Coordinates of C-alpha atoms and ligand atoms in Angstrom, one line a residue:
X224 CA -65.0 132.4 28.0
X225 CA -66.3 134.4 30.9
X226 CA -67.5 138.0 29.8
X227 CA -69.6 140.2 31.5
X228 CA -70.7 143.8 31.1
X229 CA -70.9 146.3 33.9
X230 CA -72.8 149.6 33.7
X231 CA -72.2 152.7 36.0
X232 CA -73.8 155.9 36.3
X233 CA -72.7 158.3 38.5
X234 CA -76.3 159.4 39.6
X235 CA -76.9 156.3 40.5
X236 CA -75.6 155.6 44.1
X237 CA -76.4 153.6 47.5
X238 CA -74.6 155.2 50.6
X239 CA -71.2 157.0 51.3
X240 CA -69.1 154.5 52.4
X241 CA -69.5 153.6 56.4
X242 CA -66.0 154.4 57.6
X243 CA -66.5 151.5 59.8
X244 CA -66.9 148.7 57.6
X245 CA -63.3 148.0 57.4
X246 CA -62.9 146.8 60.6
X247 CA -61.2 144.0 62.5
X248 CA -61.6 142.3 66.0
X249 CA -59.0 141.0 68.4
X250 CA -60.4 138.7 71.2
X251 CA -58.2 137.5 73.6
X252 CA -58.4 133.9 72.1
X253 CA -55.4 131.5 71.5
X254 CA -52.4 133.8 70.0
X255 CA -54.5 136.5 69.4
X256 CA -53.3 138.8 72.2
X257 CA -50.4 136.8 73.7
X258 CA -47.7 136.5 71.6
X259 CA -49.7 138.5 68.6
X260 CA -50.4 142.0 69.1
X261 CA -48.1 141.6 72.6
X262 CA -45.2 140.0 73.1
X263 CA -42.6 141.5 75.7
X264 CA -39.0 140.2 75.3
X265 CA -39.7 140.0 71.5
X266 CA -36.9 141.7 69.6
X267 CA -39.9 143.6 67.8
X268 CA -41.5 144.5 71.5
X269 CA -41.2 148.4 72.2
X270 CA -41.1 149.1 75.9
X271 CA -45.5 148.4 76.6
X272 CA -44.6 144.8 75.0
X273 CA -46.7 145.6 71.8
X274 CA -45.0 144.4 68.3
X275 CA -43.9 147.0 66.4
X276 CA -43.8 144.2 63.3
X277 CA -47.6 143.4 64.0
X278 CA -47.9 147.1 64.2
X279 CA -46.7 147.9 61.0
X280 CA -48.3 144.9 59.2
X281 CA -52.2 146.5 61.0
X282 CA -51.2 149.6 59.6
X283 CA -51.2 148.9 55.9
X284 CA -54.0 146.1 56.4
X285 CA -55.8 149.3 57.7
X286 CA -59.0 148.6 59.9
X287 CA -60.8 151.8 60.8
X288 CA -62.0 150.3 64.3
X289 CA -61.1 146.8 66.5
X290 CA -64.4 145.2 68.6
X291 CA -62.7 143.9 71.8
X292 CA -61.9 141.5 73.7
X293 CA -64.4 139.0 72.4
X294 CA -66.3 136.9 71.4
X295 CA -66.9 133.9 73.7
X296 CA -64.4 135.4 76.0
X297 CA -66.2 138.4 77.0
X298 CA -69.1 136.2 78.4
X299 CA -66.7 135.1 81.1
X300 CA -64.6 137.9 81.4
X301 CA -64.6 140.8 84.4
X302 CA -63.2 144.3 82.8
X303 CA -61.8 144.6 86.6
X304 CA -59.2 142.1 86.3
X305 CA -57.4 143.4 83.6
X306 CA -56.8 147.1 84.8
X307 CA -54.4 148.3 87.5
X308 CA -51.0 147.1 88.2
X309 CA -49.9 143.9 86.5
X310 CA -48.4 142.3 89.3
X311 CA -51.8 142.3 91.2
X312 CA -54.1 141.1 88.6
X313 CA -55.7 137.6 88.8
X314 CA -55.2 134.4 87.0
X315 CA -58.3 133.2 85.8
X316 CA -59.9 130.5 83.8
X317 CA -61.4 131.2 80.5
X318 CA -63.8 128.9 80.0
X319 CA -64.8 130.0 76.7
X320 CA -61.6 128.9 74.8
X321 CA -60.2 126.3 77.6
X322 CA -57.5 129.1 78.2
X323 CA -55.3 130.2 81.6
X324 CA -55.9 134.3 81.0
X325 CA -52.7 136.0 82.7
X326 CA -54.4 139.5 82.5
X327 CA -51.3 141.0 81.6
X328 CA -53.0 143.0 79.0
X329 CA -56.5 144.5 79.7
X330 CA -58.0 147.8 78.7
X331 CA -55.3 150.2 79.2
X332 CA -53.1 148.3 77.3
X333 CA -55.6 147.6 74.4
X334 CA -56.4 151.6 74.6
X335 CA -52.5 152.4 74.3
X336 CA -51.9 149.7 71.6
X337 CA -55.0 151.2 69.8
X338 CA -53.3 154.6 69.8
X339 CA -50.4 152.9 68.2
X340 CA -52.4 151.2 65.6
X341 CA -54.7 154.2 64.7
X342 CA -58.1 152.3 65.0
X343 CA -61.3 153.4 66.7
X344 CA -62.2 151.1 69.9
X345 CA -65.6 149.2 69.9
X346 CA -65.8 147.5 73.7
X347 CA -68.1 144.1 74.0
X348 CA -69.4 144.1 78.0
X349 CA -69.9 141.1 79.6
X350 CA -73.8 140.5 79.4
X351 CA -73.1 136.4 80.1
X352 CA -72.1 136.0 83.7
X353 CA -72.8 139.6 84.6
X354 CA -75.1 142.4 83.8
X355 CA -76.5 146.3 84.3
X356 CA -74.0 147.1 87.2
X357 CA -70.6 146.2 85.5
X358 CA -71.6 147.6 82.2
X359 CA -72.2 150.8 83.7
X360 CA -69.2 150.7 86.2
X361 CA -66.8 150.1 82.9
X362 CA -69.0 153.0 81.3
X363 CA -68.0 155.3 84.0
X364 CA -64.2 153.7 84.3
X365 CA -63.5 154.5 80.5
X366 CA -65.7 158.0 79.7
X367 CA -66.1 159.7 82.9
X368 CA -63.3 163.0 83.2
X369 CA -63.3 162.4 87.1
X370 CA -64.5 162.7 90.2
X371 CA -66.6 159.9 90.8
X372 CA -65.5 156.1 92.1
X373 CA -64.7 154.6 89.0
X374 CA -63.4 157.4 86.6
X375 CA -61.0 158.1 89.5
X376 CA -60.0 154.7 89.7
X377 CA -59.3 154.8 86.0
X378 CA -57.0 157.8 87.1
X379 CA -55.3 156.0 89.3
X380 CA -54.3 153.4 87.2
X381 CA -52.4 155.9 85.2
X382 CA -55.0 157.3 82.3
X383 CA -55.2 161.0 83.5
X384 CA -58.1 161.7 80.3
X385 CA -60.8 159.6 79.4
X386 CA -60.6 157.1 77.0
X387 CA -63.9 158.4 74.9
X388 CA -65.3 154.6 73.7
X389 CA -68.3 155.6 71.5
X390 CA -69.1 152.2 70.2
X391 CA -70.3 149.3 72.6
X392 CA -71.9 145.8 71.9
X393 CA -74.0 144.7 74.5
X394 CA -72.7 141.2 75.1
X395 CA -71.6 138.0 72.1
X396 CA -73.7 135.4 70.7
X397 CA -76.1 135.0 73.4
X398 CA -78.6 133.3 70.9
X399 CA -75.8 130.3 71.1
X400 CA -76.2 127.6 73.2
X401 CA -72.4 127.3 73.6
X402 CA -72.3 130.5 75.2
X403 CA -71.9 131.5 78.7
X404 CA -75.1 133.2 80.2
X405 CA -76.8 131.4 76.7
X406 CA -79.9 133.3 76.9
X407 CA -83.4 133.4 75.5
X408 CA -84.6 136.0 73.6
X409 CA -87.0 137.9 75.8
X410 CA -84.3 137.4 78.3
X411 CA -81.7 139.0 76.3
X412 CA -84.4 141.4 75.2
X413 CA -84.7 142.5 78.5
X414 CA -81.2 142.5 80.0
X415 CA -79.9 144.4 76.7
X416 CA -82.7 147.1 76.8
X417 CA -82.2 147.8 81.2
X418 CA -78.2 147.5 80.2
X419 CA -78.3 149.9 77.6
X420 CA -80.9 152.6 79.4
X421 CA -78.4 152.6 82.7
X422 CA -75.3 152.5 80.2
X423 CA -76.6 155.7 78.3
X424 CA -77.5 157.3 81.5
X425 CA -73.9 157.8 82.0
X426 CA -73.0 158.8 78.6
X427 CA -75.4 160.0 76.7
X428 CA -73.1 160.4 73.5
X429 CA -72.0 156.5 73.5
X430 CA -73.6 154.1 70.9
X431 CA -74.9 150.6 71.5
X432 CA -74.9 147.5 68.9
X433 CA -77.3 144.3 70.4
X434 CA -77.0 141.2 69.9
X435 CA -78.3 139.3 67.1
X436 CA -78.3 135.4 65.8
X437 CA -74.8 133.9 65.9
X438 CA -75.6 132.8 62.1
X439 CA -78.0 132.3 59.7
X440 CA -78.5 128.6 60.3
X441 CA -79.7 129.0 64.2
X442 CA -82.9 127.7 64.7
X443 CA -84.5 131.0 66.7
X444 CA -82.9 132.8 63.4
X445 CA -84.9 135.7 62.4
X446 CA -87.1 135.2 65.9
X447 CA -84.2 136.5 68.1
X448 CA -83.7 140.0 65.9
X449 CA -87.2 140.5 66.3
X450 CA -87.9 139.7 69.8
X451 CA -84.8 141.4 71.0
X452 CA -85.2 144.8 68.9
X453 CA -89.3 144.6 70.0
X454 CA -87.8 144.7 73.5
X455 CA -84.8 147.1 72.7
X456 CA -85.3 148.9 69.8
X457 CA -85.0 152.6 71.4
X458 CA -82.4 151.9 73.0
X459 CA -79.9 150.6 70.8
X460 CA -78.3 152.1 67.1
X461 CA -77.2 148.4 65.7
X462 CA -78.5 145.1 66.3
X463 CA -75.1 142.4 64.7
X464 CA -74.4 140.0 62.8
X465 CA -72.1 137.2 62.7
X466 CA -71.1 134.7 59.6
X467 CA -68.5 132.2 58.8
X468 CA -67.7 130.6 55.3
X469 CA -66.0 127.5 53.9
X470 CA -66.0 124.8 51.7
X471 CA -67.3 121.9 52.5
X472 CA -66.7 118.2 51.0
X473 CA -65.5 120.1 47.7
X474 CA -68.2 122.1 46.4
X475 CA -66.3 125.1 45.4
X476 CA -68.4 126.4 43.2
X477 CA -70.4 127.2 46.0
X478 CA -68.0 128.1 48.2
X479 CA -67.1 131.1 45.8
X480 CA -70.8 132.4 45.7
X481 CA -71.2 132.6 49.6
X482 CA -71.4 136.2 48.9
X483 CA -75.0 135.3 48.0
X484 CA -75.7 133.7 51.0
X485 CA -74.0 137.1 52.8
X486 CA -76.4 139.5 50.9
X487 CA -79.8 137.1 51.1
X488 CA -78.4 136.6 55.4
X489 CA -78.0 140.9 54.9
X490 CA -81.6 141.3 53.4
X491 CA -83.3 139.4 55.6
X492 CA -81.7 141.3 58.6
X493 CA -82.7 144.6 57.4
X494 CA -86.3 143.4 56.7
X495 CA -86.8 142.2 60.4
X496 CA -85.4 145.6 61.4
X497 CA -87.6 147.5 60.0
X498 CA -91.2 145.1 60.2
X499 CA -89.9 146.6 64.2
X500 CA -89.6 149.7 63.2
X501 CA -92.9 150.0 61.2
X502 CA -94.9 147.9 64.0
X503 CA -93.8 150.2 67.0
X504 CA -94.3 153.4 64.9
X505 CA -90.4 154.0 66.2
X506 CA -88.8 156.8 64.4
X507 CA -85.1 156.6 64.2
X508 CA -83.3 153.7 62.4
X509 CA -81.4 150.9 63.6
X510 CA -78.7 149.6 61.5
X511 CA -76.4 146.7 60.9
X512 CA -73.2 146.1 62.8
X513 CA -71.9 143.0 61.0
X514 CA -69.5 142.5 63.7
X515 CA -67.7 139.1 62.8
X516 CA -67.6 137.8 59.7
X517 CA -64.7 135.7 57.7
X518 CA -63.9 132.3 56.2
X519 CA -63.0 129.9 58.9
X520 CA -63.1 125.8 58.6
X521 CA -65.0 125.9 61.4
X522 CA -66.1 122.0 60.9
X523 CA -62.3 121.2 61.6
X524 CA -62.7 123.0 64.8
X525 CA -66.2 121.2 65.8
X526 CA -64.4 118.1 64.8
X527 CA -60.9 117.7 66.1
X528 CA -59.8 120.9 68.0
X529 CA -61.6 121.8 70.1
X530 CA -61.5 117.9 72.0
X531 CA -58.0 118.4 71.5
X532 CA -57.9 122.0 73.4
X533 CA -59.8 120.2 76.2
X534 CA -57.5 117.0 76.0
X535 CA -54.7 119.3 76.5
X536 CA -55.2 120.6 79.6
X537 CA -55.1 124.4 80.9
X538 CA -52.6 126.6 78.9
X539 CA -51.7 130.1 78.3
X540 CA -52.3 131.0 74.4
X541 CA -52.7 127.9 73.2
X542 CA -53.1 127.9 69.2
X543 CA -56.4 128.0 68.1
X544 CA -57.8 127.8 65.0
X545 CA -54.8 129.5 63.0
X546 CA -56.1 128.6 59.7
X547 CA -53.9 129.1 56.8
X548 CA -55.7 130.9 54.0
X549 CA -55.5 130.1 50.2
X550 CA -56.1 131.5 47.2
X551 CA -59.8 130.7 46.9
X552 CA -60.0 131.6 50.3
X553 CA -58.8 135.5 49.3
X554 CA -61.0 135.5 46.4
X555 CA -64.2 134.7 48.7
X556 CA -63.1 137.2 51.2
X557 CA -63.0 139.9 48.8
X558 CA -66.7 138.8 47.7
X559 CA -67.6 138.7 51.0
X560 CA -66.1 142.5 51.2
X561 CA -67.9 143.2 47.9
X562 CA -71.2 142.4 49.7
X563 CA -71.3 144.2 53.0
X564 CA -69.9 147.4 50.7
X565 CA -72.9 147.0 48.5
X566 CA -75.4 147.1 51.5
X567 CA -73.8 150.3 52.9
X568 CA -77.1 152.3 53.6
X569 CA -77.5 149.7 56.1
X570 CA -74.3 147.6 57.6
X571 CA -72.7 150.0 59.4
X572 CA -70.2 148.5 61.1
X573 CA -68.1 145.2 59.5
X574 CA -65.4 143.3 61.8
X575 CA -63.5 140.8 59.7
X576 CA -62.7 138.2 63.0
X577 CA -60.1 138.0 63.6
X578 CA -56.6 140.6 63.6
X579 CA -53.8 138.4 64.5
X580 CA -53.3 134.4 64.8
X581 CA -56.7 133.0 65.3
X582 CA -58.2 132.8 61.5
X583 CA -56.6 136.1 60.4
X584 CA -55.1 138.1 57.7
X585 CA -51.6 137.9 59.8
X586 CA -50.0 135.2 61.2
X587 CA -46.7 136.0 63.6
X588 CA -44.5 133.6 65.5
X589 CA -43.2 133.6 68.8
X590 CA -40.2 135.1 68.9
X591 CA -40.3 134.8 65.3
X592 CA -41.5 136.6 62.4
X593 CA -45.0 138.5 61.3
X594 CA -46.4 138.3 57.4
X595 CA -49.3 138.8 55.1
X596 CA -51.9 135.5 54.7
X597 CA -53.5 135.7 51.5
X598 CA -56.5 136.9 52.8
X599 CA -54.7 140.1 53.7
X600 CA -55.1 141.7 50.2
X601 CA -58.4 142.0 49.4
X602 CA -59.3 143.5 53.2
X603 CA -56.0 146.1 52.7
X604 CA -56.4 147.3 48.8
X605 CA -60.8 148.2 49.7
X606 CA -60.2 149.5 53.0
X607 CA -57.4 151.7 51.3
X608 CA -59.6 152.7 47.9
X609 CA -62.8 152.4 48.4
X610 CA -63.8 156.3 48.9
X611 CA -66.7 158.5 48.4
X612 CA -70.1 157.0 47.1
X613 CA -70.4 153.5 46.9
X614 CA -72.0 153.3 43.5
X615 CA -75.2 150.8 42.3
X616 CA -73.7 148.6 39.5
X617 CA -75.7 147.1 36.9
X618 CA -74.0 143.6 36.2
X619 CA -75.1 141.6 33.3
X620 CA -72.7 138.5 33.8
X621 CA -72.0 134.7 32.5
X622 CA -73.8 133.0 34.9
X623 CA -72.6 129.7 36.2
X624 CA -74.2 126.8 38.2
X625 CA -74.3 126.1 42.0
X626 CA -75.5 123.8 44.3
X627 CA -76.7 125.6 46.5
X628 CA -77.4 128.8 45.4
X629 CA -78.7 128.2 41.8
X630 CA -77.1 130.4 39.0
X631 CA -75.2 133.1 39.9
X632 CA -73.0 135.4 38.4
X633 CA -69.5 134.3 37.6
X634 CA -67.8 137.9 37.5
X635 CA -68.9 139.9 40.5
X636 CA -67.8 143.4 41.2
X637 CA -68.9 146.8 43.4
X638 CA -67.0 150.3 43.0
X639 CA -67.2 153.9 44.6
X640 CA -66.8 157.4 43.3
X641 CA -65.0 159.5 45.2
X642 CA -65.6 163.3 43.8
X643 CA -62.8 165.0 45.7
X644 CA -60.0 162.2 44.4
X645 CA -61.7 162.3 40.8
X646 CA -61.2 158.5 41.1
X647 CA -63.9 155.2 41.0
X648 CA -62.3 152.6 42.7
X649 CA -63.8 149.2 40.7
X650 CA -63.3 145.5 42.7
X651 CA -63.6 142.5 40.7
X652 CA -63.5 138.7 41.2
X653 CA -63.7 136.3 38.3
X654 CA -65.5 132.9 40.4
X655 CA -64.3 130.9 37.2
X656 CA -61.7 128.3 37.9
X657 CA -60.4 127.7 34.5
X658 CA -61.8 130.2 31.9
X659 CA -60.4 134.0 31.8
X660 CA -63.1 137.0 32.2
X661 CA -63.3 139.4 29.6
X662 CA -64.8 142.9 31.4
X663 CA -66.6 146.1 29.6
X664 CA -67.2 148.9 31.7
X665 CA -69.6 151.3 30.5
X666 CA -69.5 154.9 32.2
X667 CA -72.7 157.0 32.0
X668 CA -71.7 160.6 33.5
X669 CA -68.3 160.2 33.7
X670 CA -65.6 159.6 31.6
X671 CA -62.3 157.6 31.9
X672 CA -59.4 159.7 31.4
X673 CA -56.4 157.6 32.8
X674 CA -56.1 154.3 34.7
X675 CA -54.5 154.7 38.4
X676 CA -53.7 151.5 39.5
X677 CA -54.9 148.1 38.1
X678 CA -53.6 145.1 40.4
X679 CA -54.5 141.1 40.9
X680 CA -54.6 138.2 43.2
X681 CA -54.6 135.0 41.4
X682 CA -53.1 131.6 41.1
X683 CA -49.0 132.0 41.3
X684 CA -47.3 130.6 38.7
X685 CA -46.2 126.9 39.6
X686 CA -49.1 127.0 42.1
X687 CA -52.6 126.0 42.5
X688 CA -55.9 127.3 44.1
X689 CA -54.6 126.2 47.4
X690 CA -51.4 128.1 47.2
X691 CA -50.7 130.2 50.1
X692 CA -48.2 132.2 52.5
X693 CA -46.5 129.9 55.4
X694 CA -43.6 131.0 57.6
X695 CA -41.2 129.1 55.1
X696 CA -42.8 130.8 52.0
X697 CA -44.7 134.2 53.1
X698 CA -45.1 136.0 49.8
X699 CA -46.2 133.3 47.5
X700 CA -49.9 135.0 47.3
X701 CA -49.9 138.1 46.8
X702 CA -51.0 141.1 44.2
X703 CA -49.6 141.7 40.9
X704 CA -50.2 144.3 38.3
X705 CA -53.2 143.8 36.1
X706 CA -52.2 143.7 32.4
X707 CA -54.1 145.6 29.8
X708 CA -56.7 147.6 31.2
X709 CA -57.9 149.7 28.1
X710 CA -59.7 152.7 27.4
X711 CA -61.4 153.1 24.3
X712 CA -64.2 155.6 23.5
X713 CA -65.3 155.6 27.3
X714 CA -65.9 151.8 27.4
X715 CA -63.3 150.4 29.9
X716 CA -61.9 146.6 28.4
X717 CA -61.0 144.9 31.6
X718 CA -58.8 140.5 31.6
X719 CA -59.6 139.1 34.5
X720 CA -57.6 135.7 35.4
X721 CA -59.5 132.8 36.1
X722 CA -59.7 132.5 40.0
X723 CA -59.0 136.1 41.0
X724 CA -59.8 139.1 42.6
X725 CA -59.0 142.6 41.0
X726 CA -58.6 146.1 42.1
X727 CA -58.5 148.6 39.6
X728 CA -58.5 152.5 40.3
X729 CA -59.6 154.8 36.7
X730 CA -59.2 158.6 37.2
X731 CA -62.6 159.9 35.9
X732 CA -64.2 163.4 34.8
X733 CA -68.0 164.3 34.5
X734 CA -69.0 164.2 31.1
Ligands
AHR942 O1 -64.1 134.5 66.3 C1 -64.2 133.3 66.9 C2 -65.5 133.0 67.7 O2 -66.5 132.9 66.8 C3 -65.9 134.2 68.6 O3 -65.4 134.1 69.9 C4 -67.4 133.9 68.7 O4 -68.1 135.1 69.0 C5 -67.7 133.2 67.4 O5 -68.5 132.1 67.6

């Protein structure tokens, strides 16, 4: 038997959560865009093309803000094409993703859909192919009222007031050797710190994440944040970070941990930072914007697909790596989620990569239907509760055995206080695969007067770990309520199922 005993006191907290780490990213990448967010002539399309279904289904999943439009794309891409009228716009090839980009959608479109979908826009600039001129051209296109060449322009092509994009990254993955414009360091360095000077010239209000290593395993890992930040560090507010988890040949013991790998990736970050900060004597702090993170079987993609993308020859919206997400797969994304809300003083920003399609929470079809992977519920239920303070737990748990990360614990968990609700919003997974978790919760300051909600993702009855949501079968995974959450005496009793992932909302009091 699992059991593990977790200890809160109300004084003791780490940030308020960053209302931008719940958010998502859309690149236009295989089915992401086309025939995802957009579809005109679907019987869900309003009268822009955008799908009302896909709408509804962002909505409850609930990201706070959208980076966009990539990713590798963006390395290739020229803002230009995509705004003015349709008809005119070019047909280019996307090298990034082996892709025919119609340009039908570009920025106005993204800006209207954004409306629609109630997110905040973070814009990726080209810093690949191109450099300090576009970046500040699209500065002035989107944030300018009027009056000059480009803001007019913008005008022109039908958006009277400015869009107001506070949040840009300065260029994707330039670290990677797979990237278009791949770039050293010191170059990067440079380009970011002359691109984000002539950028903020234009709008001194607008904030500016740089680029940091593509992952953890890159060879200039560490090197890159520090050379880059030495060159840029007053100019920018984030430098990111990027991740990807799965399992590999069947160790999914350590597959479930890889929020240990996320928090040792998070630390390390944070202490390049700020050796920066403390060698230049600098003043103000750069943060984290951990701006694509996820679980993806990216080795199946290195492997098969992407020879077969190539193989296949130039298409519009291909599918690309639409992976189907399990149960496991939900319960590491919520750890995942667990981890980046436990480092809130310092990641700012979190995009979960992707929205739609291409290794993300909702799958649609053409023509066809939209629904819930099982991925979804972790990302919807924190974005939803997690309010207020984000609390420091103390965990004392069962530990169990990995191979690549040693011991670690087998019930892991992070929760929030929100004052003005009265409510602490408690997130749980139980990285057992056969043995139940038995949970005490002790409150120090508060008290437990009621429980709100108490809900679980878990194996389905009939099914296995791998169970998940398929167009024939789209609500096999899902939540269910949480049986027998007790109160007794202020200690909170707590049954987690083996292989799960738990939110639970208790209406407190100060005591
Ligand atoms: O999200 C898919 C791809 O992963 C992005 O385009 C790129 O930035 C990363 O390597």
């Amino acid at each position: 038997m699992t059991h593990a005993r977790i200890t809160i006191d109300r004084d003791f907290t780490i940030a308020d959560v960053p209302h931008r780490l719940f958010g998502s990213f859309v690149e236009h990448m295989g089915r992401c865009v086309y025939t995802g967010i957009f579809e005109p002539g679907h019987p869900a399309a309003d009268a822009r093309g955008f799908r009302t279904d896909v709408l509804e289904l962002v909505r409850e999943l609930g990201p706070t803000v959208i980076r966009y439009p990539g990713g590798n794309f963006v390395s290739g891409y020229r803002w230009e094409d995509g705004v003015g009228p349709i008809a005119d716009r070019p047909v280019r090839m996307d090298g990034a993703w082996h892709t025919i980009e119609t340009n039908a959608f570009g920025l106005h479109e993204f800006m209207d859909w954004s409306r629609e979908a109630e997110v905040e826009v973070m814009e990726a600039i080209n810093l690949g192919t191109r450099g300090v001129e576009e970046a500040r051209a699209l500065v002035e296109y989107a944030n300018h009222p009027g009056g000059t060449y480009w803001s007019d322009l913008r005008r022109r092509n039908g958006a009277e007031d400015p869009f107001g994009i506070t949040l840009w990254c300065l260029g994707n993955e330039l670290d990677g050797p797979w990237q278009i414009g791949h770039k050293t360091a010191a170059e990067y360095g440079r380009l970011a710190q002359e691109t984000a000077k002539a950028m903020k010239l234009v709008d001194d209000s607008i904030e500016l994440v740089a680029v940091g290593s593509s992952n953890r395993g890159m060879p200039t890992f560490g090197t890159w944040e520090h050379t880059v930040l030495t060159h840029a560090y007053d100019e920018v507010d984030y430098i990111s970070m990027h991740a990807y988890y799965e399992e590999h040949d069947g160790d999914v013991a350590s597959f479930l941990a890889e929020g240990v790998d996320m928090d040792t990736f998070i630390d390390g970050v944070v202490s390049t930072i700020d050796a920066v900060k403390a060698a230049g004597k600098h003043r103000k702090q750069v943060n984290i914007s951990f701006d694509e993170w996820n679980v993806w079987y990216a080795s199946r993609y290195n492997d098969v697909e992407a020879a077969a993308i190539a193989a296949l020859g130039w298409h519009e919206h291909p599918r690309l790596i639409e992976d189907v997400y399990s149960v496991t797969d939900a319960v590491v994304v919520g750890t995942l989620l667990h981890s980046l809300l436990r480092h809130g003083d310092r990641v700012k920003i979190a995009n979960q990569a992707q929205l739609v399609n291409v290794i993300a929470p909702i799958l649609s079809e053409e023509g066809g239907p939209a629904w819930r992977q099982a991925i979804f519920w972790p990302f919807a239920r924190m974005a939803r509760m997690a309010k207020g303070r984000i609390l420091r737990l103390a965990v004392s748990s069962t530990q169990t055995p990995t191979a690549r990360f040693g011991d670690v614990d087998e019930v892991d968990a992070v929760a929030t206080w929100d004052e003005e609700s009265g409510r602490i919003a408690l997130f749980l997974a139980n990285r057992s695969l056969d043995s139940e978790a038995t949970v005490d919760l002790d409150l120090r300051g508060l008290s437990a007067t009621a429980v709100h909600s108490a809900e679980v993702l878990a194996v389905p009855d009939g099914g296995d770990r791998h169970s998940a949501n398929t167009l024939d079968a789209q609500r096999t995974v899902g939540l269910r309520p949480l049986e027998g959450v007790a109160l007794d005496d202020g200690v909170v009793r707590l049954t987690l199922p083996a292989l799960s992932w738990s939110a639970v909302e208790l209406e407190v009091a100060r005591s």
